[in-house]
Coordinates of C-alpha atoms in Angstrom, one line a residue:
Chain N
X277 CA -13.6 6.0 57.1
X278 CA -17.4 6.4 57.7
X279 CA -18.2 9.0 60.3
X280 CA -21.4 8.8 62.4
X281 CA -23.6 11.8 63.2
X282 CA -22.3 12.4 66.7
X283 CA -18.6 12.2 65.7
X284 CA -19.3 14.6 62.8
X285 CA -21.0 17.0 65.2
X286 CA -18.1 16.8 67.6
X287 CA -15.5 17.5 65.0
X288 CA -17.5 20.5 63.8
X289 CA -17.7 21.8 67.3
X290 CA -13.9 21.4 67.7
X291 CA -13.4 23.1 64.4
X292 CA -15.6 26.1 65.5
X293 CA -13.6 26.4 68.7
X294 CA -10.3 26.6 66.8
X295 CA -11.0 30.2 65.7
X296 CA -9.8 33.3 67.5
X297 CA -10.9 36.7 66.1
X298 CA -12.4 35.0 63.1
X299 CA -9.1 33.4 62.1
X300 CA -7.7 29.9 62.7
X301 CA -5.5 29.9 65.8
X302 CA -2.5 27.5 65.9
X303 CA -2.4 27.3 69.7
X304 CA -6.1 26.4 69.8
X305 CA -5.7 23.8 67.1
X306 CA -2.7 22.2 69.0
X307 CA -4.8 22.2 72.2
X308 CA -7.8 20.6 70.5
X309 CA -5.6 17.8 69.0
X310 CA -3.9 17.3 72.3
X311 CA -7.1 17.0 74.2
X312 CA -8.6 14.5 71.7
X313 CA -5.4 12.4 71.8
X314 CA -5.4 12.3 75.5
X315 CA -9.1 11.7 76.1
X316 CA -9.4 9.3 73.2
X317 CA -13.2 9.5 72.8
X318 CA -15.1 6.8 70.8
X319 CA -14.1 7.0 67.0
X320 CA -11.4 9.5 67.9
X321 CA -9.3 8.8 64.8
X322 CA -12.3 9.5 62.5
X323 CA -13.0 12.6 64.4
X324 CA -9.5 13.8 64.0
X325 CA -9.5 13.0 60.3
X326 CA -12.7 15.0 59.8
X327 CA -11.3 17.8 61.9
X328 CA -8.2 17.8 59.8
X329 CA -10.3 18.0 56.6
X330 CA -12.2 21.0 57.9
X331 CA -9.0 22.8 58.9
X332 CA -7.5 21.9 55.5
X333 CA -10.5 23.4 53.6
X334 CA -10.3 26.5 55.8
X335 CA -6.6 26.9 55.2
X336 CA -7.1 26.5 51.4
X337 CA -9.5 29.4 51.5
X338 CA -6.7 31.6 52.6
X339 CA -4.0 30.1 50.4
X340 CA -3.2 31.1 46.8
X341 CA -1.5 28.8 44.4
X342 CA 0.1 30.8 41.5
X343 CA 1.2 28.8 38.5
X344 CA 3.2 30.0 35.6
X345 CA 4.9 28.4 32.6
X346 CA 8.3 29.7 33.7
X347 CA 9.6 30.9 37.0
X348 CA 8.5 34.4 37.8
X349 CA 11.1 37.1 38.7
X350 CA 11.2 38.2 42.3
X351 CA 9.7 41.5 41.3
X352 CA 6.7 40.0 39.4
X353 CA 6.1 37.6 42.3
X354 CA 6.1 40.4 44.8
X355 CA 3.7 42.4 42.6
X356 CA 1.3 39.5 42.2
X357 CA 1.5 38.7 46.0
X358 CA 0.9 42.3 46.9
X359 CA -2.1 42.5 44.5
X360 CA -3.6 39.4 46.0
X361 CA -3.0 40.5 49.6
X362 CA -4.6 43.8 48.9
X363 CA -7.7 42.1 47.6
X364 CA -7.9 39.1 50.0
X365 CA -6.3 40.4 53.2
X366 CA -2.8 40.3 54.6
X367 CA -3.0 36.8 56.0
X368 CA -3.2 35.2 52.6
X369 CA -0.4 32.8 52.0
X370 CA 1.1 32.2 48.6
X371 CA 2.7 29.3 46.8
X372 CA 4.4 29.9 43.4
X373 CA 4.7 26.9 41.1
X374 CA 6.0 26.3 37.7
X375 CA 3.8 24.4 35.2
X376 CA 5.2 24.2 31.7
X377 CA 1.8 22.9 30.4
X378 CA 0.4 26.4 30.8
X379 CA 2.5 27.5 27.8
X380 CA 2.3 31.1 29.1
X381 CA 0.3 33.4 31.4
X382 CA -0.8 32.8 35.0
X383 CA -3.3 30.5 36.7
X384 CA -4.2 31.5 40.2
X385 CA -6.2 29.3 42.6
X386 CA -7.6 30.6 45.9
X387 CA -9.9 28.2 47.7
X388 CA -12.4 26.9 45.1
X389 CA -12.0 29.9 42.7
X390 CA -9.6 29.7 39.8
X391 CA -8.6 32.6 37.5
X392 CA -7.1 31.1 34.4
X393 CA -5.2 33.5 32.1
X394 CA -2.9 30.8 30.8
X395 CA -2.3 30.4 27.0
X396 CA -3.4 26.8 27.4
X397 CA -6.8 27.9 28.6
X398 CA -7.1 30.6 26.0
X399 CA -6.3 28.1 23.2
X400 CA -8.8 25.6 24.6
X401 CA -11.5 28.3 24.7
X402 CA -10.6 29.4 21.2
X403 CA -10.9 25.9 19.8
X404 CA -14.2 25.5 21.6
X405 CA -15.6 28.7 20.1
X406 CA -14.3 27.8 16.6
X407 CA -16.0 24.5 16.9
X408 CA -19.3 26.3 17.7
X409 CA -18.8 28.7 14.8
Chain P
X189 CA -9.8 35.7 -1.2
X190 CA -9.4 38.9 0.8
X191 CA -13.0 38.8 1.8
X192 CA -12.6 35.4 3.3
X193 CA -9.5 36.5 5.2
X194 CA -11.4 39.6 6.5
X195 CA -14.3 37.4 7.6
X196 CA -11.9 35.0 9.3
X197 CA -10.2 37.9 11.1
X198 CA -13.5 39.4 12.2
X199 CA -14.6 36.0 13.6
X200 CA -11.3 35.6 15.5
X201 CA -11.5 39.1 16.8
X202 CA -15.0 38.4 18.1
X203 CA -13.9 35.3 20.0
X204 CA -13.4 36.0 23.7
X205 CA -10.2 34.5 25.2
X206 CA -9.7 36.7 28.2
X207 CA -8.9 35.4 31.7
X208 CA -11.7 33.2 33.0
X209 CA -12.9 32.7 36.5
X210 CA -14.3 29.3 37.5
X211 CA -15.4 27.6 40.6
X212 CA -13.7 24.3 41.0
X213 CA -13.8 21.2 43.2
X214 CA -11.9 17.9 43.6
X215 CA -13.5 14.5 43.1
X216 CA -13.2 12.6 46.5
X217 CA -15.3 9.6 45.8
X218 CA -16.7 8.0 42.7
X219 CA -18.9 4.9 42.2
X220 CA -22.3 3.7 41.1
X221 CA -22.7 6.6 38.7
X222 CA -22.3 9.2 41.5
X223 CA -19.4 11.4 42.5
X224 CA -18.7 13.2 45.8
X225 CA -16.9 16.4 45.1
X226 CA -15.2 18.6 47.6
X227 CA -15.3 22.3 47.0
X228 CA -17.6 23.8 44.3
X229 CA -18.6 26.5 46.8
X230 CA -20.6 28.4 44.2
X231 CA -22.5 25.5 42.6
X232 CA -26.2 25.7 42.0
X233 CA -28.7 22.9 42.4
X234 CA -29.1 21.0 39.1
X235 CA -26.2 22.8 37.6
X236 CA -24.0 21.0 35.1
X237 CA -20.5 20.1 36.3
X238 CA -17.7 19.7 33.8
X239 CA -15.3 16.8 34.4
X240 CA -12.0 16.3 32.6
X241 CA -12.3 14.5 29.2
X242 CA -15.5 16.4 28.4
X243 CA -17.8 14.4 30.7
X244 CA -20.6 16.2 32.6
X245 CA -22.4 15.6 35.8
X246 CA -25.4 17.1 37.5
X247 CA -25.2 18.6 41.1
X248 CA -28.1 17.1 43.1
X249 CA -26.9 17.2 46.7
X250 CA -25.5 20.4 48.0
X251 CA -23.9 19.7 51.4
X252 CA -21.8 21.9 53.7
X253 CA -18.4 21.0 52.2
X254 CA -19.3 18.4 49.6
X255 CA -21.5 18.2 46.5
X256 CA -23.2 14.9 45.4
X257 CA -23.2 14.7 41.7
X258 CA -24.7 12.2 39.2
X259 CA -22.6 11.4 36.2
X260 CA -24.2 11.7 32.8
X261 CA -21.7 10.1 30.4
X262 CA -19.0 7.5 30.7
X263 CA -18.4 7.0 34.4
X264 CA -15.2 5.0 33.9
X265 CA -13.2 8.0 32.8
X266 CA -13.8 9.8 36.1
X267 CA -11.4 9.1 38.9
X268 CA -10.5 10.3 42.4
X269 CA -8.6 13.6 42.5
X270 CA -9.9 14.9 39.2
X271 CA -10.5 18.7 39.2
X272 CA -14.0 19.6 38.1
X273 CA -15.6 23.0 37.5
X274 CA -19.0 24.6 37.4
X275 CA -20.5 25.6 34.1
X276 CA -23.3 28.0 35.1
X277 CA -25.6 26.0 32.9
X278 CA -28.6 23.7 33.5
X279 CA -28.9 20.5 31.6
X280 CA -30.4 21.2 28.2
X281 CA -31.7 19.0 25.4
X282 CA -32.3 19.8 21.7
X283 CA -35.9 20.5 20.9
X284 CA -37.9 21.3 17.8
X285 CA -39.3 19.7 14.7
X286 CA -35.9 18.4 13.7
X287 CA -36.4 15.7 16.3
X288 CA -39.4 14.2 14.6
X289 CA -38.7 10.8 13.1
X290 CA -35.6 10.5 15.3
X291 CA -34.6 8.2 18.2
X292 CA -32.5 10.0 20.8
X293 CA -31.0 9.2 24.2
X294 CA -31.6 11.2 27.4
X295 CA -29.3 13.9 26.4
X296 CA -31.0 14.3 23.0
X297 CA -28.1 12.7 21.1
X298 CA -29.2 10.6 18.1
X299 CA -28.9 6.8 18.5
X300 CA -30.6 5.8 15.2
X301 CA -27.6 6.3 13.0
X302 CA -29.3 8.9 10.9
X303 CA -26.7 11.6 11.5
X304 CA -26.8 14.6 13.8
X305 CA -30.0 16.3 14.9
X306 CA -30.2 19.7 13.1
X307 CA -31.9 21.6 15.9
X308 CA -31.6 25.3 16.5
X309 CA -33.0 25.5 20.0
X310 CA -32.4 23.7 23.3
X311 CA -34.6 23.7 26.4
X312 CA -33.6 23.0 30.0
X313 CA -34.9 19.6 31.1
X314 CA -36.3 21.0 34.3
X315 CA -38.8 23.7 33.8
X316 CA -41.6 25.1 36.0
X317 CA -45.0 24.0 34.8
X318 CA -47.4 26.7 33.3
X319 CA -49.2 28.5 36.0
X320 CA -53.0 28.9 36.4
X321 CA -53.2 32.1 34.5
X322 CA -51.8 30.5 31.4
X323 CA -54.0 27.5 31.4
X324 CA -57.4 26.8 29.9
X325 CA -59.7 23.8 30.3
X326 CA -59.4 20.7 28.2
X327 CA -62.0 20.6 25.5
X328 CA -60.4 19.2 22.3
X329 CA -60.2 15.4 21.9
X330 CA -57.2 13.1 21.4
X331 CA -58.7 10.4 19.1
X332 CA -56.9 7.3 20.3
X333 CA -58.7 5.1 17.7
X334 CA -59.5 2.6 20.4
X335 CA -63.2 2.5 20.5
X336 CA -63.5 1.6 24.2
X337 CA -61.3 4.6 25.2
X338 CA -62.9 7.1 22.8
X339 CA -66.4 6.1 23.8
X340 CA -66.1 5.6 27.5
X341 CA -62.8 7.2 28.8
X342 CA -62.2 10.1 26.5
X343 CA -58.8 11.8 26.5
X344 CA -58.5 15.5 25.8
X345 CA -55.6 17.6 24.6
X346 CA -53.7 18.7 27.6
X347 CA -55.0 15.9 29.8
X348 CA -52.9 13.5 31.9
X349 CA -54.4 10.0 31.5
X350 CA -52.7 7.1 33.3
X351 CA -52.5 3.7 31.7
X352 CA -52.2 1.2 34.5
X353 CA -52.1 -2.6 34.8
X354 CA -50.1 -5.7 35.4
X355 CA -47.3 -6.8 33.2
X356 CA -48.3 -7.9 29.7
X357 CA -51.8 -6.5 29.7
X358 CA -51.4 -4.2 26.7
X359 CA -50.4 -0.9 28.3
X360 CA -47.8 0.0 25.7
X361 CA -50.1 -1.2 23.0
X362 CA -52.7 1.4 23.9
X363 CA -50.0 4.1 23.8
X364 CA -48.6 2.9 20.5
X365 CA -52.1 2.6 19.0
X366 CA -52.7 6.2 20.1
X367 CA -49.5 7.3 18.3
X368 CA -50.5 5.4 15.2
X369 CA -54.0 7.0 15.2
X370 CA -52.5 10.5 15.5
X371 CA -50.2 9.8 12.6
X372 CA -53.1 8.7 10.4
X373 CA -55.1 11.8 11.5
X374 CA -52.2 14.1 10.9
X375 CA -51.7 12.6 7.4
X376 CA -55.4 13.0 6.5
X377 CA -55.4 16.5 8.0
X378 CA -52.3 17.6 6.1
X379 CA -53.6 16.2 2.8
X380 CA -57.0 17.9 3.3
X381 CA -55.3 21.2 3.7
X382 CA -57.9 22.3 6.3
X383 CA -56.8 25.6 7.9
X384 CA -58.0 24.8 11.4
X385 CA -56.4 21.4 11.5
X386 CA -54.0 21.0 14.4
X387 CA -51.6 18.0 14.0
X388 CA -50.7 16.2 17.2
X389 CA -47.0 15.3 17.4
X390 CA -45.9 12.4 19.6
X391 CA -43.0 11.7 21.9
X392 CA -42.5 8.2 23.3
X393 CA -40.1 8.0 26.3
X394 CA -39.0 4.4 27.0
X395 CA -37.6 4.2 30.6
X396 CA -35.9 1.0 31.8
X397 CA -37.4 -1.0 28.9
X398 CA -35.7 -3.9 27.2
X399 CA -33.8 -2.7 24.1
X400 CA -35.7 -5.3 22.1
X401 CA -39.1 -3.9 23.3
X402 CA -38.1 -0.3 22.2
X403 CA -36.8 -1.7 18.9
X404 CA -40.1 -3.5 18.3
X405 CA -42.1 -0.3 19.1
X406 CA -39.9 1.7 16.6
X407 CA -40.5 -1.0 14.0
X408 CA -44.2 -0.9 14.5
X409 CA -44.3 2.9 14.3
X410 CA -42.2 2.8 11.2
X411 CA -44.4 0.2 9.5
X412 CA -47.4 2.3 10.3
X413 CA -45.8 5.4 8.9
X414 CA -46.0 7.1 12.3
X415 CA -42.3 7.8 12.9
X416 CA -42.6 10.9 10.8
X417 CA -44.6 12.6 13.6
X418 CA -42.9 10.9 16.5
X419 CA -39.7 11.3 18.6
X420 CA -38.5 8.4 20.6
X421 CA -36.4 9.1 23.8
X422 CA -34.8 5.9 24.8
X423 CA -33.3 5.2 28.2
X424 CA -33.3 1.4 28.2
X425 CA -32.5 -0.9 31.1
X426 CA -28.9 -1.0 30.1
X427 CA -28.6 2.8 30.6
X428 CA -27.4 4.2 33.9
X429 CA -30.1 5.0 36.6
X430 CA -29.2 8.7 36.0
X431 CA -30.2 8.5 32.4
X432 CA -33.4 6.6 33.2
X433 CA -34.2 9.2 35.9
X434 CA -33.7 12.2 33.5
X435 CA -35.3 10.7 30.3
X436 CA -38.9 11.7 31.0
X437 CA -37.8 15.3 31.9
X438 CA -35.9 15.4 28.6
X439 CA -39.0 14.2 26.7
X440 CA -41.2 16.7 28.5
X441 CA -38.9 19.5 27.4
X442 CA -39.2 18.3 23.8
X443 CA -43.0 18.3 24.2
X444 CA -43.0 21.7 25.8
X445 CA -41.4 23.2 22.7
X446 CA -44.5 22.2 20.7
X447 CA -46.8 23.6 23.4
X448 CA -44.9 26.9 23.6
X449 CA -45.1 27.3 19.8
X450 CA -48.9 26.9 19.7
X451 CA -48.9 23.3 18.6
X452 CA -50.2 20.1 20.2
X453 CA -48.1 17.2 21.4
X454 CA -48.6 13.9 23.1
X455 CA -46.0 12.3 25.4
X456 CA -46.0 8.7 26.6
X457 CA -43.9 7.9 29.7
X458 CA -43.3 4.1 29.5
X459 CA -43.1 3.6 32.4
X460 CA -43.1 5.6 35.6
X461 CA -42.7 2.6 38.0
X462 CA -39.3 1.9 36.5
X463 CA -38.6 5.7 36.6
X464 CA -39.4 5.7 40.3
X465 CA -37.0 2.7 40.8
X466 CA -34.2 4.5 38.9
X467 CA -34.8 7.6 41.1
X468 CA -34.7 5.5 44.2
X469 CA -31.4 4.0 43.1
X470 CA -29.9 7.5 42.5
X471 CA -31.3 8.8 45.8
X472 CA -30.0 5.8 47.8
X473 CA -26.5 6.1 46.3
X474 CA -26.6 9.8 47.1
X475 CA -27.4 8.8 50.7
X476 CA -30.7 10.7 50.8
X477 CA -33.0 9.6 53.5
X478 CA -35.4 6.8 52.4
X479 CA -39.1 6.5 53.1
X480 CA -41.8 4.0 52.3
X481 CA -40.5 1.1 50.2
X482 CA -37.1 2.8 50.3
X483 CA -38.3 5.5 47.9
X484 CA -37.0 9.0 48.8
X485 CA -39.4 11.4 50.4
X486 CA -39.7 13.5 47.2
X487 CA -40.8 10.7 44.8
X488 CA -44.3 12.2 44.7
X489 CA -42.9 15.6 43.8
X490 CA -40.7 13.9 41.2
X491 CA -43.9 12.7 39.3
X492 CA -46.1 15.7 40.1
X493 CA -43.6 18.2 38.7
X494 CA -43.2 16.1 35.6
X495 CA -46.9 15.6 35.0
X496 CA -47.8 19.2 35.8
X497 CA -45.9 20.2 32.8
X498 CA -48.6 18.7 30.6
X499 CA -51.2 21.4 30.1
X500 CA -53.4 23.2 27.6
X501 CA -52.5 26.9 27.5
X502 CA -54.7 29.7 26.5
X503 CA -54.6 31.8 23.3
X504 CA -52.4 34.5 24.8
X505 CA -49.8 31.8 25.6
X506 CA -50.0 30.3 22.1
X507 CA -52.9 27.9 22.5
X508 CA -50.8 24.8 22.4
X509 CA -51.1 21.7 24.5
X510 CA -49.1 18.8 25.9
X511 CA -51.1 15.6 26.6
X512 CA -49.4 13.0 28.8
X513 CA -50.0 9.3 28.9
X514 CA -48.0 8.0 31.8
X515 CA -47.8 4.2 32.2
X516 CA -47.5 2.5 35.5
X517 CA -47.0 -1.3 36.0
X518 CA -48.8 -2.8 39.0
X519 CA -47.8 -6.0 40.8
X520 CA -50.6 -8.6 41.0
X521 CA -53.2 -5.9 40.3
X522 CA -52.4 -3.9 43.4
X523 CA -53.4 -0.4 42.5
X524 CA -53.0 0.7 46.2
X525 CA -49.2 0.4 46.1
X526 CA -47.1 3.5 46.7
X527 CA -46.2 4.6 43.1
X528 CA -49.6 3.7 41.5
X529 CA -51.6 5.7 44.2
X530 CA -49.2 8.6 43.8
X531 CA -49.6 8.7 40.0
X532 CA -53.4 8.0 40.1
X533 CA -53.8 11.1 42.4
X534 CA -51.7 13.3 40.1
X535 CA -53.4 12.4 36.8
X536 CA -56.8 13.3 35.4
X537 CA -58.0 9.7 35.2
X538 CA -56.8 6.2 34.5
X539 CA -57.3 3.4 32.0
X540 CA -57.0 0.2 34.1
X541 CA -56.1 -3.0 32.3
X542 CA -57.0 -6.3 33.9
X543 CA -55.1 -9.6 33.5
X544 CA -58.4 -11.6 33.8
X545 CA -60.0 -9.7 30.9
X546 CA -56.9 -10.0 28.8
X547 CA -56.9 -13.8 29.2
X548 CA -60.6 -14.0 28.5
X549 CA -59.8 -12.6 25.1
X550 CA -61.2 -9.1 25.8
X551 CA -58.5 -6.9 24.3
X552 CA -57.9 -4.1 25.1
X553 CA -58.5 -5.5 28.6
X554 CA -60.0 -2.2 29.9
X555 CA -61.8 -2.5 33.2
X556 CA -64.8 -0.3 32.8
X557 CA -65.4 0.0 36.5
X558 CA -62.0 1.1 37.5
X559 CA -61.2 3.3 34.5
X560 CA -62.2 6.9 34.5
X561 CA -61.5 10.2 32.8
X562 CA -62.0 13.2 35.0
X563 CA -62.2 15.5 32.0
X564 CA -65.2 13.4 30.8
X565 CA -67.4 14.2 27.8
X566 CA -65.8 17.7 27.5
X567 CA -63.1 15.9 25.5
X568 CA -65.5 14.2 23.1
X569 CA -67.0 15.4 19.8
X570 CA -70.8 15.7 19.9
X571 CA -71.3 12.7 17.6
X572 CA -69.5 10.4 20.1
X573 CA -71.5 11.9 23.0
X574 CA -74.7 11.2 21.1
X575 CA -74.0 7.6 20.4
X576 CA -71.9 6.5 23.4
X577 CA -73.5 8.5 26.2
X578 CA -75.0 5.5 27.9
X579 CA -72.5 2.8 26.9
X580 CA -70.4 3.0 30.1
X581 CA -73.5 2.6 32.2
X582 CA -74.8 -0.3 30.1
X583 CA -71.5 -2.0 30.4
X584 CA -71.2 -1.5 34.1
X585 CA -74.7 -2.8 34.6
X586 CA -73.9 -5.8 32.4
X587 CA -70.8 -6.7 34.5
X588 CA -72.9 -6.6 37.7
X589 CA -75.7 -8.6 36.2
X590 CA -73.4 -11.1 34.6
X591 CA -71.8 -11.8 38.0
X592 CA -75.3 -12.2 39.5
X593 CA -76.7 -14.2 36.7
X594 CA -74.1 -16.9 37.2
X595 CA -76.0 -18.1 40.3
X596 CA -79.4 -18.7 38.5
X597 CA -80.8 -19.6 35.1
X598 CA -84.2 -18.0 35.4
X599 CA -83.9 -14.4 34.3
X600 CA -86.7 -11.9 33.4
X601 CA -86.9 -10.5 29.9
X602 CA -85.4 -7.1 30.9
X603 CA -82.4 -8.6 32.6
X604 CA -81.8 -11.0 29.7
X605 CA -82.0 -8.0 27.2
X606 CA -79.5 -6.1 29.3
X607 CA -77.2 -9.1 29.4
X608 CA -77.5 -9.6 25.7
X609 CA -76.8 -5.9 25.0
X610 CA -73.8 -5.9 27.3
X611 CA -72.3 -9.0 25.7
X612 CA -72.6 -7.4 22.3
X613 CA -71.0 -4.2 23.6
X614 CA -68.1 -6.2 25.0
X615 CA -67.6 -7.9 21.6
X616 CA -67.8 -4.6 19.9
X617 CA -65.1 -3.1 22.0
X618 CA -62.7 -5.9 21.2
X619 CA -60.1 -4.5 18.9
X620 CA -56.9 -6.0 17.4
X621 CA -53.7 -4.2 18.3
X622 CA -52.1 -1.5 16.1
X623 CA -55.4 -1.0 14.1
X624 CA -57.0 2.2 15.4
X625 CA -60.5 2.9 14.1
X626 CA -61.3 6.4 12.7
X627 CA -63.8 8.3 14.8
X628 CA -66.5 8.4 12.1
X629 CA -66.4 4.6 11.8
X630 CA -66.7 4.4 15.6
X631 CA -69.8 6.7 15.5
X632 CA -71.4 4.7 12.8
X633 CA -70.9 1.3 14.6
X634 CA -72.0 2.7 18.0
X635 CA -75.0 4.2 16.3
X636 CA -76.0 0.9 14.9
X637 CA -75.5 -0.7 18.3
X638 CA -77.6 1.9 20.1
X639 CA -80.4 1.6 17.6
X640 CA -80.7 -2.1 18.1
X641 CA -79.3 -3.2 14.7
X642 CA -76.9 -5.6 16.5
X643 CA -79.6 -7.2 18.6
X644 CA -80.4 -9.6 15.8
X645 CA -76.8 -10.6 15.3
X646 CA -75.5 -13.6 17.4
X647 CA -73.0 -12.4 19.9
X648 CA -70.2 -14.5 18.4
X649 CA -70.7 -12.8 15.0
X650 CA -70.8 -9.3 16.3
X651 CA -67.1 -8.7 15.5
X652 CA -67.6 -10.0 12.0
X653 CA -70.7 -7.8 11.6
X654 CA -68.7 -4.8 12.8
X655 CA -65.8 -5.4 10.4
X656 CA -68.0 -5.9 7.4
X657 CA -70.1 -2.9 8.3
X658 CA -66.9 -0.8 8.5
X659 CA -65.7 -2.1 5.2
X660 CA -69.1 -1.4 3.6
X661 CA -69.3 2.1 4.9
X662 CA -65.7 2.8 4.0
X663 CA -66.1 1.6 0.4
X664 CA -69.7 2.2 -0.5
X665 CA -71.0 4.9 1.8
X666 CA -68.0 7.2 2.2
X667 CA -70.4 10.2 1.9
X668 CA -72.1 9.6 5.3
X669 CA -68.7 9.0 7.0
X670 CA -67.4 12.3 5.5
X671 CA -70.5 14.1 6.8
X672 CA -69.9 12.8 10.3
X673 CA -66.3 13.8 10.1
X674 CA -67.2 17.3 9.0
X675 CA -70.3 18.0 11.1
X676 CA -68.9 16.2 14.2
X677 CA -72.5 15.3 15.1
X678 CA -75.3 13.0 14.2
X679 CA -78.1 15.3 13.0
X680 CA -81.3 14.3 11.2
X681 CA -79.7 14.2 7.8
X682 CA -76.8 12.0 9.0
X683 CA -79.2 9.8 11.0
X684 CA -81.4 9.2 7.9
X685 CA -78.3 8.3 5.8
X686 CA -76.9 6.0 8.5
X687 CA -80.3 4.3 8.8
X688 CA -80.5 3.8 5.0
X689 CA -76.8 2.6 4.9
X690 CA -77.2 0.1 7.8
X691 CA -80.5 -1.2 6.5
X692 CA -78.8 -1.7 3.1
X693 CA -75.9 -3.5 4.7
X694 CA -78.3 -5.7 6.8
X695 CA -79.7 -7.2 3.6
X696 CA -76.2 -8.2 2.5
X697 CA -75.0 -9.6 5.8
X698 CA -75.5 -13.3 6.3

């Protein structure tokens, strides 16, 4: 859905007002959505979609997806989580997933950054370097 | 055997396979050769983006939460939801002498079926032009072999000379002739073994051309033996707008390698009007604001940054040069359109080709009044200056008088002489395509004209006289031509020999 300049500006303003102490605030988000739905301004659906996108991108910045080839033990998961929280702050949320394609190792994605220590990635890099040699 | 194993182990040990950090994004929209990517928070402008399946893109629009990216390869394999990552690299193309004799695409990949290009170096396609400290003035000529150009609109090494005109007026022909002329000079220079000889390597960039036209140009260059010194960068009309937009920059990078290594190169951009159209398409699809004729606001900067990369650098910087011959196609002779005026203002002069002259049989159809070289006689050898100093003025006066003389038949003797002289100069400057004339031959013919030897020849036989004189000098008086070539001037001795040779020839010409 194409968003015009004014609607984009409004959704951005709503997004900026959804923070409390530099963090997204659930109560404020709920209040913003409520007010939009009740006032129904012009292009309100597009505004809400853009607002949702901005919130999603912000949430992703504080969310870590940890992938491994086999399920991690509770102890390892806790250690990884603690390490990440010590680096990125206590409000970081985590999501552990199993991806057999990785063959081994871990792949951690936080926001746009990906740390890939999986065997799959290492093999891919190795084959790339051998091709260059 | 153990040595091989040890070597292999060392190689494997040297390979880095540690955990990698990359910045990623997700493709949200893809179409018309452009992808909108969400994420990529650390991406740089013009950075290469890696898509799945080994395809690459170029980040052109950095927005708040999205990146506009042009796709370089097969766009069909990219789909919504694909994860992409930054590479930290700028787009690079292979450069070096390995590219001579090859036909490559925008990315420097060979398309001539002659196997891979064995290059050792790559250059980024976007590079800042040499600054003022590195530059020196243009003083060495590029012998185009086209008498009208060499005599009246000289081109120097490091100059940017625009070739402008309507469709089918011979713009590409002038460029191809120049390349052929360079190849001949390179061959003669290499055979002579002269130490101070500087070959001029050529790069022809075909942008938005028909494949058949590019194939024809290649065939002509091959037939003339010029491919040995030439690289062709082809981004035909069937290529994506992205490839057409990037092709001249890729060609410039290839030319810069020669300049950086103290050599001379010539690059032809054929043509920049189609290049501007391709860039307009890319910009509109990227939703950049459009300006005059829907071109984006930075279309001037697009061409100025490209043409500024042509330069002649000083001895400290290697002493190399990159000469540019951009071509611009006008519509109905309108040189005041947007792109022509832009490129005219950037370049150091223009060769303007007129449709009327072309159909009158005056080929190359160079309009003397509108053509100019801002470098001027600094880019001519002394011999040409001596014999062609007044030709442009004579020809301009002839055109004015010819227009005036149409209204009356009674002309005074002086005007009639000027008209006769002008008519003969016009005949002299007619030249068939793909047959450049060596500079010493040009000097000899122009000397004969300046000294009135052609005044006795009927205008319709001037061309025949010229051809026979050239043959005569080339076969029977090679000595005087060699002297002009070596001395690069017409001194007393050369003049005496020329006088004797032309008088000799006069007795045989009937």
